[in-house]
Amino acid sequence: MIMKSLFIIILCFLFTSCSENQYRIFTLPEETPVSGVDYPYELFMNYPWSIDIIDDKLLLFATKGDYFMRIVDANNGKEIKQIGLFGGGPKEFVRRTGRLRSAERGGQSVRWGKNGKDVYVYDEAKMYLRTYSWHEILNAEELPEAKTINLKGNEKNILFGKVLNQDYFVGSVVVGMPHPIIILDKELNTIGNMGNIPDKDHQSEALVTYGGSVSSYGNKFVSTMASFGYIACYEQQADGTCKILWDACAEQPIYKKDQLDLTLLKLGFADVKMTKNYIFCSYFGQKYDRDNRKNIKPRNMLVFDHQGNLLKNLRSERSLARFTVSEDEKTIYAATEEPEVAIIRFDISNILK
């Protein structure tokens, strides 16, 4: 088993080889204005940590309030239910604190996707994966105590994760590994660690500035960075190994010791969703300015195809950091903060053809 895992890790490193220190720079196309439409029902809510769509239901994950999950009808915006209490009990969810990892730290719980009838939620503070059926979330009065799988190795800090084919997971790791992408098997054993940034001269096991989001579709997945405009697309092989298909940057990376120099680089991607034909990314494209930080919001949605071609640069007057996309790729559902926290819809049926 150890030899097999070692073999897979070596293959992952070989598959992720690219031209060192040189990255393809993507050029933003002309902006296409899009307008977000509000639902008739008002939702009294805090800004969600993530938003996903299952069938015709929006599943929102909160960081504040009484409940962790909120289910909303995607057709009319009416709230269906709230479920999953915050707290320290076996049936409850840890509230996100934003502090760096320590032995006593708080954490967050993040949805890792759906596989058949199962919905996976990763509890970062307790470092285990919970499994629920979608039927339980949708119909139970309260969530039962879930089946859990513990992450192997407590030195790793994984922020986001998604389901891959053949019982694997991909995650964005910010502490404890030399590269920012981690591949896990169904028992949460580490199978591979990859990522072309940082390069070999700037590798560190503190990957705070390299953190971001991941999304998957079938046997492909995409990884983006929040502090820097980097995106990479991978394909999973039958044996669990992953090869890079393409990657691109908004600008060349600039380093300060072993971290990205955030004072000189533009902020990157707030969220990413991979669908059957496209990759959608909410994008800042601005340098961080402490004096103007309230106005630094992602208002652009970049749309790539699976081959890495940047097809559209959608521009919204309202922020759209966290979002999801309908299965038919005709509607974007986004959480906005302007003028107040709400879910808005973008009809893109005539934009992507």
mmCIF file of C-alpha atoms in Angstrom:
data_model
loop_
_atom_site.group_PDB
_atom_site.id
_atom_site.type_symbol
_atom_site.label_atom_id
_atom_site.label_comp_id
_atom_site.label_asym_id
_atom_site.label_seq_id
_atom_site.Cartn_x
_atom_site.Cartn_y
_atom_site.Cartn_z
ATOM 1 C CA MET A 1 0.000 0.000 0.000
ATOM 2 C CA ILE A 2 2.868 2.378 0.903
ATOM 3 C CA MET A 3 4.729 1.563 -2.317
ATOM 4 C CA LYS A 4 1.570 2.114 -4.370
ATOM 5 C CA SER A 5 0.961 5.529 -2.760
ATOM 6 C CA LEU A 6 4.616 6.507 -3.299
ATOM 7 C CA PHE A 7 4.389 5.487 -6.954
ATOM 8 C CA ILE A 8 1.254 7.591 -7.442
ATOM 9 C CA ILE A 9 2.849 10.629 -5.758
ATOM 10 C CA ILE A 10 5.887 10.375 -8.053
ATOM 11 C CA LEU A 11 3.619 10.158 -11.096
ATOM 12 C CA CYS A 12 1.692 13.230 -9.952
ATOM 13 C CA PHE A 13 4.914 15.248 -9.803
ATOM 14 C CA LEU A 14 5.934 14.034 -13.245
ATOM 15 C CA PHE A 15 2.548 14.831 -14.749
ATOM 16 C CA THR A 16 2.581 18.381 -13.361
ATOM 17 C CA SER A 17 5.876 19.390 -14.954
ATOM 18 C CA CYS A 18 5.658 22.611 -16.968
ATOM 19 C CA SER A 19 8.026 25.321 -18.088
ATOM 20 C CA GLU A 20 9.550 26.511 -14.808
ATOM 21 C CA ASN A 21 9.088 30.163 -13.803
ATOM 22 C CA GLN A 22 7.191 31.001 -17.014
ATOM 23 C CA TYR A 23 3.420 31.105 -17.165
ATOM 24 C CA ARG A 24 1.008 31.859 -19.961
ATOM 25 C CA ILE A 25 -0.490 35.294 -19.404
ATOM 26 C CA PHE A 26 -4.162 35.571 -20.306
ATOM 27 C CA THR A 27 -5.526 38.796 -21.763
ATOM 28 C CA LEU A 28 -8.932 40.014 -20.641
ATOM 29 C CA PRO A 29 -11.394 40.400 -23.528
ATOM 30 C CA GLU A 30 -13.714 43.374 -23.732
ATOM 31 C CA GLU A 31 -16.225 43.438 -20.901
ATOM 32 C CA THR A 32 -19.772 42.224 -21.533
ATOM 33 C CA PRO A 33 -22.224 43.956 -19.148
ATOM 34 C CA VAL A 34 -24.636 41.669 -17.270
ATOM 35 C CA SER A 35 -27.373 42.632 -14.807
ATOM 36 C CA GLY A 36 -28.276 40.632 -11.727
ATOM 37 C CA VAL A 37 -31.991 40.141 -11.079
ATOM 38 C CA ASP A 38 -33.348 39.953 -7.528
ATOM 39 C CA TYR A 39 -35.838 37.367 -6.343
ATOM 40 C CA PRO A 40 -39.300 38.538 -5.229
ATOM 41 C CA TYR A 41 -38.734 36.966 -1.794
ATOM 42 C CA GLU A 42 -36.317 38.743 0.531
ATOM 43 C CA LEU A 43 -33.831 36.546 2.375
ATOM 44 C CA PHE A 44 -32.618 37.795 5.746
ATOM 45 C CA MET A 45 -29.135 36.297 5.728
ATOM 46 C CA ASN A 46 -25.455 36.826 6.350
ATOM 47 C CA TYR A 47 -23.031 36.505 3.472
ATOM 48 C CA PRO A 48 -22.680 32.778 2.629
ATOM 49 C CA TRP A 49 -19.338 30.980 2.675
ATOM 50 C CA SER A 50 -20.396 29.017 -0.403
ATOM 51 C CA ILE A 51 -23.395 28.482 -2.675
ATOM 52 C CA ASP A 52 -24.220 25.382 -4.721
ATOM 53 C CA ILE A 53 -27.161 24.094 -6.726
ATOM 54 C CA ILE A 54 -28.610 20.582 -6.434
ATOM 55 C CA ASP A 55 -31.508 19.859 -8.758
ATOM 56 C CA ASP A 56 -33.546 23.093 -8.503
ATOM 57 C CA LYS A 57 -32.461 23.941 -4.943
ATOM 58 C CA LEU A 58 -29.776 26.377 -3.836
ATOM 59 C CA LEU A 59 -27.719 25.101 -0.907
ATOM 60 C CA LEU A 60 -26.086 27.950 1.022
ATOM 61 C CA PHE A 61 -23.444 27.464 3.720
ATOM 62 C CA ALA A 62 -23.309 30.155 6.406
ATOM 63 C CA THR A 63 -20.595 31.350 8.801
ATOM 64 C CA LYS A 64 -22.932 33.222 11.177
ATOM 65 C CA GLY A 65 -26.436 32.902 12.544
ATOM 66 C CA ASP A 66 -28.103 29.865 14.120
ATOM 67 C CA TYR A 67 -27.894 27.396 11.236
ATOM 68 C CA PHE A 68 -25.106 26.222 8.964
ATOM 69 C CA MET A 69 -27.200 25.282 5.907
ATOM 70 C CA ARG A 70 -29.959 27.200 4.158
ATOM 71 C CA ILE A 71 -31.990 25.720 1.292
ATOM 72 C CA VAL A 72 -33.640 28.076 -1.204
ATOM 73 C CA ASP A 73 -35.890 27.349 -4.178
ATOM 74 C CA ALA A 74 -33.809 28.363 -7.221
ATOM 75 C CA ASN A 75 -36.953 29.083 -9.251
ATOM 76 C CA ASN A 76 -38.486 31.763 -7.034
ATOM 77 C CA GLY A 77 -35.955 32.455 -4.261
ATOM 78 C CA LYS A 78 -38.259 31.336 -1.459
ATOM 79 C CA GLU A 79 -36.535 29.827 1.542
ATOM 80 C CA ILE A 80 -37.386 26.163 2.081
ATOM 81 C CA LYS A 81 -35.592 25.518 5.355
ATOM 82 C CA GLN A 82 -32.558 26.082 7.568
ATOM 83 C CA ILE A 83 -30.792 23.125 9.147
ATOM 84 C CA GLY A 84 -27.569 22.193 10.941
ATOM 85 C CA LEU A 85 -26.894 24.019 14.206
ATOM 86 C CA PHE A 86 -23.584 25.676 15.035
ATOM 87 C CA GLY A 87 -21.813 24.346 18.105
ATOM 88 C CA GLY A 88 -19.331 21.803 19.379
ATOM 89 C CA GLY A 89 -21.556 18.732 19.549
ATOM 90 C CA PRO A 90 -21.298 15.667 17.282
ATOM 91 C CA LYS A 91 -24.308 16.790 15.213
ATOM 92 C CA GLU A 92 -23.255 20.443 15.098
ATOM 93 C CA PHE A 93 -20.918 22.529 12.947
ATOM 94 C CA VAL A 94 -17.944 24.638 13.970
ATOM 95 C CA ARG A 95 -18.298 28.331 13.266
ATOM 96 C CA ARG A 96 -15.571 29.860 11.095
ATOM 97 C CA THR A 97 -13.154 32.145 12.954
ATOM 98 C CA GLY A 98 -10.562 33.106 10.323
ATOM 99 C CA ARG A 99 -7.640 32.488 12.707
ATOM 100 C CA LEU A 100 -4.563 30.581 11.626
ATOM 101 C CA ARG A 101 -4.248 27.000 12.716
ATOM 102 C CA SER A 102 -3.350 26.284 16.323
ATOM 103 C CA ALA A 103 -4.141 23.425 18.664
ATOM 104 C CA GLU A 104 -7.196 25.272 20.002
ATOM 105 C CA ARG A 105 -8.279 27.066 16.841
ATOM 106 C CA GLY A 106 -11.737 27.360 15.420
ATOM 107 C CA GLY A 107 -12.360 26.403 11.825
ATOM 108 C CA GLN A 108 -15.071 26.079 9.236
ATOM 109 C CA SER A 109 -17.194 23.499 7.497
ATOM 110 C CA VAL A 110 -17.282 23.467 3.702
ATOM 111 C CA ARG A 111 -19.257 21.374 1.243
ATOM 112 C CA TRP A 112 -17.029 19.048 -0.762
ATOM 113 C CA GLY A 113 -19.650 18.177 -3.327
ATOM 114 C CA LYS A 114 -22.209 15.529 -4.117
ATOM 115 C CA ASN A 115 -21.628 11.981 -5.324
ATOM 116 C CA GLY A 116 -24.836 10.228 -6.272
ATOM 117 C CA LYS A 117 -27.143 10.659 -3.277
ATOM 118 C CA ASP A 118 -24.359 11.604 -0.840
ATOM 119 C CA VAL A 119 -23.374 15.141 0.146
ATOM 120 C CA TYR A 120 -19.924 15.628 1.692
ATOM 121 C CA VAL A 121 -19.150 18.341 4.253
ATOM 122 C CA TYR A 122 -15.586 18.798 5.527
ATOM 123 C CA ASP A 123 -15.123 20.097 9.067
ATOM 124 C CA GLU A 124 -11.756 21.835 8.993
ATOM 125 C CA ALA A 125 -11.544 22.373 12.751
ATOM 126 C CA LYS A 126 -12.168 18.704 13.570
ATOM 127 C CA MET A 127 -10.419 17.557 10.378
ATOM 128 C CA TYR A 128 -12.985 15.037 9.275
ATOM 129 C CA LEU A 129 -15.403 14.559 6.410
ATOM 130 C CA ARG A 130 -19.117 14.116 7.130
ATOM 131 C CA THR A 131 -21.436 12.269 4.767
ATOM 132 C CA TYR A 132 -25.168 13.020 4.530
ATOM 133 C CA SER A 133 -27.792 11.957 2.055
ATOM 134 C CA TRP A 134 -29.409 14.808 0.133
ATOM 135 C CA HIS A 135 -32.749 13.376 1.273
ATOM 136 C CA GLU A 136 -31.694 13.874 4.920
ATOM 137 C CA ILE A 137 -30.701 17.487 4.352
ATOM 138 C CA LEU A 138 -33.859 18.253 2.412
ATOM 139 C CA ASN A 139 -36.420 16.434 4.564
ATOM 140 C CA ALA A 140 -35.120 15.812 8.099
ATOM 141 C CA GLU A 141 -36.206 18.128 10.919
ATOM 142 C CA GLU A 142 -32.634 18.045 12.191
ATOM 143 C CA LEU A 143 -29.484 16.457 10.816
ATOM 144 C CA PRO A 144 -28.509 13.099 12.304
ATOM 145 C CA GLU A 145 -25.018 12.371 13.530
ATOM 146 C CA ALA A 146 -23.137 11.751 10.310
ATOM 147 C CA LYS A 147 -20.708 9.107 9.209
ATOM 148 C CA THR A 148 -17.226 10.639 9.477
ATOM 149 C CA ILE A 149 -13.803 9.975 7.941
ATOM 150 C CA ASN A 150 -10.733 11.530 9.556
ATOM 151 C CA LEU A 151 -8.033 13.310 7.565
ATOM 152 C CA LYS A 152 -4.772 11.407 7.841
ATOM 153 C CA GLY A 153 -1.972 13.689 9.070
ATOM 154 C CA ASN A 154 -2.909 16.653 11.275
ATOM 155 C CA GLU A 155 -0.259 18.969 9.838
ATOM 156 C CA LYS A 156 -2.365 19.783 6.763
ATOM 157 C CA ASN A 157 -4.893 22.619 6.510
ATOM 158 C CA ILE A 158 -7.360 22.143 3.633
ATOM 159 C CA LEU A 159 -9.727 25.021 2.887
ATOM 160 C CA PHE A 160 -11.739 23.795 -0.103
ATOM 161 C CA GLY A 161 -12.341 20.391 -1.602
ATOM 162 C CA LYS A 162 -14.384 18.659 -4.273
ATOM 163 C CA VAL A 163 -15.317 15.123 -5.289
ATOM 164 C CA LEU A 164 -13.445 13.487 -8.172
ATOM 165 C CA ASN A 165 -14.312 10.356 -10.089
ATOM 166 C CA GLN A 166 -13.454 6.931 -8.690
ATOM 167 C CA ASP A 167 -13.769 7.889 -5.017
ATOM 168 C CA TYR A 168 -11.090 10.566 -4.898
ATOM 169 C CA PHE A 169 -11.116 14.147 -3.596
ATOM 170 C CA VAL A 170 -9.128 17.230 -4.621
ATOM 171 C CA GLY A 171 -8.453 20.069 -2.203
ATOM 172 C CA SER A 172 -6.759 23.437 -1.816
ATOM 173 C CA VAL A 173 -4.140 23.115 0.925
ATOM 174 C CA VAL A 174 -2.550 26.163 2.586
ATOM 175 C CA VAL A 175 -0.470 24.599 5.368
ATOM 176 C CA GLY A 176 1.623 21.451 5.648
ATOM 177 C CA MET A 177 2.442 20.592 2.018
ATOM 178 C CA PRO A 178 4.989 21.957 -0.505
ATOM 179 C CA HIS A 179 2.362 22.456 -3.256
ATOM 180 C CA PRO A 180 -1.118 24.024 -3.068
ATOM 181 C CA ILE A 181 -3.207 21.128 -4.472
ATOM 182 C CA ILE A 182 -3.773 17.862 -2.656
ATOM 183 C CA ILE A 183 -5.328 14.618 -3.957
ATOM 184 C CA LEU A 184 -6.978 12.338 -1.384
ATOM 185 C CA ASP A 185 -8.510 8.889 -1.624
ATOM 186 C CA LYS A 186 -11.925 8.025 -0.184
ATOM 187 C CA GLU A 187 -10.367 7.377 3.248
ATOM 188 C CA LEU A 188 -8.656 10.820 3.159
ATOM 189 C CA ASN A 189 -5.161 9.424 2.712
ATOM 190 C CA THR A 190 -2.871 11.752 0.752
ATOM 191 C CA ILE A 191 -2.300 10.352 -2.750
ATOM 192 C CA GLY A 192 -0.598 13.300 -4.432
ATOM 193 C CA ASN A 193 0.515 16.911 -3.969
ATOM 194 C CA MET A 194 0.945 19.206 -6.927
ATOM 195 C CA GLY A 195 0.758 22.731 -8.293
ATOM 196 C CA ASN A 196 3.093 24.808 -10.455
ATOM 197 C CA ILE A 197 3.034 27.819 -8.154
ATOM 198 C CA PRO A 198 5.081 28.156 -6.064
ATOM 199 C CA ASP A 199 7.962 27.100 -8.273
ATOM 200 C CA LYS A 200 10.867 25.064 -6.929
ATOM 201 C CA ASP A 201 12.740 28.178 -5.771
ATOM 202 C CA HIS A 202 9.835 29.483 -3.655
ATOM 203 C CA GLN A 203 8.398 26.378 -2.086
ATOM 204 C CA SER A 204 7.205 26.465 1.483
ATOM 205 C CA GLU A 205 4.895 24.424 3.676
ATOM 206 C CA ALA A 206 3.162 27.679 4.619
ATOM 207 C CA LEU A 207 1.099 28.287 1.489
ATOM 208 C CA VAL A 208 -1.106 31.075 2.855
ATOM 209 C CA THR A 209 -0.740 33.390 -0.144
ATOM 210 C CA TYR A 210 -1.362 30.511 -2.573
ATOM 211 C CA GLY A 211 -4.772 29.501 -1.213
ATOM 212 C CA GLY A 212 -7.842 29.410 -3.390
ATOM 213 C CA SER A 213 -10.776 27.378 -4.629
ATOM 214 C CA VAL A 214 -11.224 24.151 -6.559
ATOM 215 C CA SER A 215 -14.065 22.785 -8.652
ATOM 216 C CA SER A 216 -14.520 19.571 -10.607
ATOM 217 C CA TYR A 217 -16.598 18.023 -13.355
ATOM 218 C CA GLY A 218 -16.240 14.330 -14.093
ATOM 219 C CA ASN A 219 -12.547 13.449 -14.217
ATOM 220 C CA LYS A 220 -11.349 17.050 -14.620
ATOM 221 C CA PHE A 221 -10.787 19.712 -11.999
ATOM 222 C CA VAL A 222 -9.704 23.339 -11.910
ATOM 223 C CA SER A 223 -7.774 25.197 -9.223
ATOM 224 C CA THR A 224 -7.618 28.978 -8.757
ATOM 225 C CA MET A 225 -5.879 31.347 -6.348
ATOM 226 C CA ALA A 226 -7.523 34.188 -4.436
ATOM 227 C CA SER A 227 -4.482 36.388 -3.785
ATOM 228 C CA PHE A 228 -3.202 36.088 -7.338
ATOM 229 C CA GLY A 229 -4.824 35.558 -10.737
ATOM 230 C CA TYR A 230 -3.657 31.985 -11.369
ATOM 231 C CA ILE A 231 -5.799 29.176 -12.800
ATOM 232 C CA ALA A 232 -4.877 25.591 -13.673
ATOM 233 C CA CYS A 233 -6.872 22.709 -15.139
ATOM 234 C CA TYR A 234 -6.076 19.043 -14.506
ATOM 235 C CA GLU A 235 -7.342 15.675 -15.662
ATOM 236 C CA GLN A 236 -7.514 12.625 -13.433
ATOM 237 C CA GLN A 237 -6.232 9.371 -14.894
ATOM 238 C CA ALA A 238 -7.698 5.910 -14.338
ATOM 239 C CA ASP A 239 -5.081 5.081 -11.672
ATOM 240 C CA GLY A 240 -5.830 8.235 -9.673
ATOM 241 C CA THR A 241 -2.879 10.259 -10.959
ATOM 242 C CA CYS A 242 -3.523 13.740 -12.351
ATOM 243 C CA LYS A 243 -1.922 15.493 -15.282
ATOM 244 C CA ILE A 244 -2.038 19.195 -15.948
ATOM 245 C CA LEU A 245 -3.874 20.215 -19.123
ATOM 246 C CA TRP A 246 -3.098 23.940 -18.996
ATOM 247 C CA ASP A 247 -2.480 26.854 -16.678
ATOM 248 C CA ALA A 248 -2.471 30.632 -17.030
ATOM 249 C CA CYS A 249 -1.886 33.824 -15.036
ATOM 250 C CA ALA A 250 -3.242 37.347 -15.177
ATOM 251 C CA GLU A 251 0.368 38.527 -14.641
ATOM 252 C CA GLN A 252 3.759 37.066 -13.828
ATOM 253 C CA PRO A 253 4.100 36.114 -10.147
ATOM 254 C CA ILE A 254 6.293 38.307 -7.928
ATOM 255 C CA TYR A 255 7.640 36.784 -4.735
ATOM 256 C CA LYS A 256 8.634 38.097 -1.338
ATOM 257 C CA LYS A 257 10.840 35.361 0.085
ATOM 258 C CA ASP A 258 8.732 32.175 -0.233
ATOM 259 C CA GLN A 259 5.338 33.914 -0.508
ATOM 260 C CA LEU A 260 3.663 35.930 -3.253
ATOM 261 C CA ASP A 261 4.203 39.683 -2.878
ATOM 262 C CA LEU A 262 0.612 40.813 -2.409
ATOM 263 C CA THR A 263 1.567 44.496 -2.381
ATOM 264 C CA LEU A 264 2.593 44.298 -6.050
ATOM 265 C CA LEU A 265 0.071 41.814 -7.464
ATOM 266 C CA LYS A 266 -3.619 42.076 -8.303
ATOM 267 C CA LEU A 267 -6.109 40.017 -6.337
ATOM 268 C CA GLY A 268 -7.294 36.954 -8.237
ATOM 269 C CA PHE A 269 -10.299 34.639 -8.106
ATOM 270 C CA ALA A 270 -12.910 34.650 -5.341
ATOM 271 C CA ASP A 271 -14.625 31.443 -6.485
ATOM 272 C CA VAL A 272 -14.667 28.953 -9.360
ATOM 273 C CA LYS A 273 -17.223 26.528 -10.811
ATOM 274 C CA MET A 274 -16.540 23.925 -13.499
ATOM 275 C CA THR A 275 -19.484 22.807 -15.628
ATOM 276 C CA LYS A 276 -19.857 20.438 -18.576
ATOM 277 C CA ASN A 277 -18.418 22.897 -21.106
ATOM 278 C CA TYR A 278 -17.077 25.903 -19.190
ATOM 279 C CA ILE A 279 -15.109 27.182 -16.215
ATOM 280 C CA PHE A 280 -16.613 30.218 -14.470
ATOM 281 C CA CYS A 281 -14.434 32.381 -12.192
ATOM 282 C CA SER A 282 -15.450 35.410 -10.133
ATOM 283 C CA TYR A 283 -12.503 37.790 -10.482
ATOM 284 C CA PHE A 284 -11.169 40.807 -8.577
ATOM 285 C CA GLY A 285 -8.455 42.082 -10.929
ATOM 286 C CA GLN A 286 -7.528 44.887 -8.508
ATOM 287 C CA LYS A 287 -4.631 45.562 -6.188
ATOM 288 C CA TYR A 288 -5.464 45.520 -2.518
ATOM 289 C CA ASP A 289 -5.803 49.043 -1.125
ATOM 290 C CA ARG A 290 -6.353 49.199 2.608
ATOM 291 C CA ASP A 291 -7.854 52.700 2.413
ATOM 292 C CA ASN A 292 -10.305 51.600 -0.291
ATOM 293 C CA ARG A 293 -10.861 48.004 0.843
ATOM 294 C CA LYS A 294 -14.654 48.369 1.149
ATOM 295 C CA ASN A 295 -14.861 48.987 -2.603
ATOM 296 C CA ILE A 296 -12.642 46.074 -3.610
ATOM 297 C CA LYS A 297 -15.215 43.505 -4.706
ATOM 298 C CA PRO A 298 -15.185 40.897 -7.479
ATOM 299 C CA ARG A 299 -17.501 42.268 -10.162
ATOM 300 C CA ASN A 300 -16.179 40.344 -13.153
ATOM 301 C CA MET A 301 -16.959 36.780 -14.174
ATOM 302 C CA LEU A 302 -14.363 35.218 -16.474
ATOM 303 C CA VAL A 303 -15.500 32.257 -18.552
ATOM 304 C CA PHE A 304 -12.955 29.768 -19.894
ATOM 305 C CA ASP A 305 -13.579 26.619 -21.901
ATOM 306 C CA HIS A 306 -11.984 23.335 -20.848
ATOM 307 C CA GLN A 307 -9.105 23.943 -23.264
ATOM 308 C CA GLY A 308 -8.074 27.162 -21.481
ATOM 309 C CA ASN A 309 -9.470 29.689 -23.957
ATOM 310 C CA LEU A 310 -10.819 32.800 -22.209
ATOM 311 C CA LEU A 311 -14.180 33.266 -23.915
ATOM 312 C CA LYS A 312 -15.995 35.992 -21.982
ATOM 313 C CA ASN A 313 -15.356 38.742 -19.453
ATOM 314 C CA LEU A 314 -18.753 39.443 -17.883
ATOM 315 C CA ARG A 315 -19.104 42.644 -15.846
ATOM 316 C CA SER A 316 -21.677 43.194 -13.111
ATOM 317 C CA GLU A 317 -22.243 46.466 -11.267
ATOM 318 C CA ARG A 318 -23.010 44.410 -8.160
ATOM 319 C CA SER A 319 -20.470 42.153 -6.470
ATOM 320 C CA LEU A 320 -20.630 38.391 -7.119
ATOM 321 C CA ALA A 321 -17.933 36.651 -5.084
ATOM 322 C CA ARG A 322 -19.647 33.347 -4.219
ATOM 323 C CA PHE A 323 -21.751 31.779 -6.961
ATOM 324 C CA THR A 324 -22.971 28.646 -8.676
ATOM 325 C CA VAL A 325 -24.116 27.798 -12.220
ATOM 326 C CA SER A 326 -27.182 25.872 -13.373
ATOM 327 C CA GLU A 327 -26.639 22.456 -14.949
ATOM 328 C CA ASP A 328 -27.790 23.759 -18.352
ATOM 329 C CA GLU A 329 -25.186 26.579 -18.077
ATOM 330 C CA LYS A 330 -27.820 29.246 -18.725
ATOM 331 C CA THR A 331 -28.029 30.889 -15.282
ATOM 332 C CA ILE A 332 -25.525 32.146 -12.718
ATOM 333 C CA TYR A 333 -26.731 32.396 -9.107
ATOM 334 C CA ALA A 334 -24.501 34.711 -7.087
ATOM 335 C CA ALA A 335 -24.336 36.118 -3.575
ATOM 336 C CA THR A 336 -23.972 39.884 -3.573
ATOM 337 C CA GLU A 337 -23.325 42.412 -0.825
ATOM 338 C CA GLU A 338 -24.791 45.377 -2.696
ATOM 339 C CA PRO A 339 -26.857 47.187 -1.621
ATOM 340 C CA GLU A 340 -27.353 44.396 0.945
ATOM 341 C CA VAL A 341 -26.691 40.666 1.139
ATOM 342 C CA ALA A 342 -28.908 38.847 -1.370
ATOM 343 C CA ILE A 343 -28.943 36.125 -4.027
ATOM 344 C CA ILE A 344 -29.192 37.451 -7.590
ATOM 345 C CA ARG A 345 -29.552 35.679 -10.929
ATOM 346 C CA PHE A 346 -27.805 36.346 -14.228
ATOM 347 C CA ASP A 347 -29.365 35.060 -17.441
ATOM 348 C CA ILE A 348 -26.454 34.116 -19.729
ATOM 349 C CA SER A 349 -28.424 31.966 -22.172
ATOM 350 C CA ASN A 350 -27.778 34.423 -25.025
ATOM 351 C CA ILE A 351 -24.166 35.108 -24.079
ATOM 352 C CA LEU A 352 -22.658 31.625 -24.230
ATOM 353 C CA LYS A 353 -23.610 29.845 -27.431
#
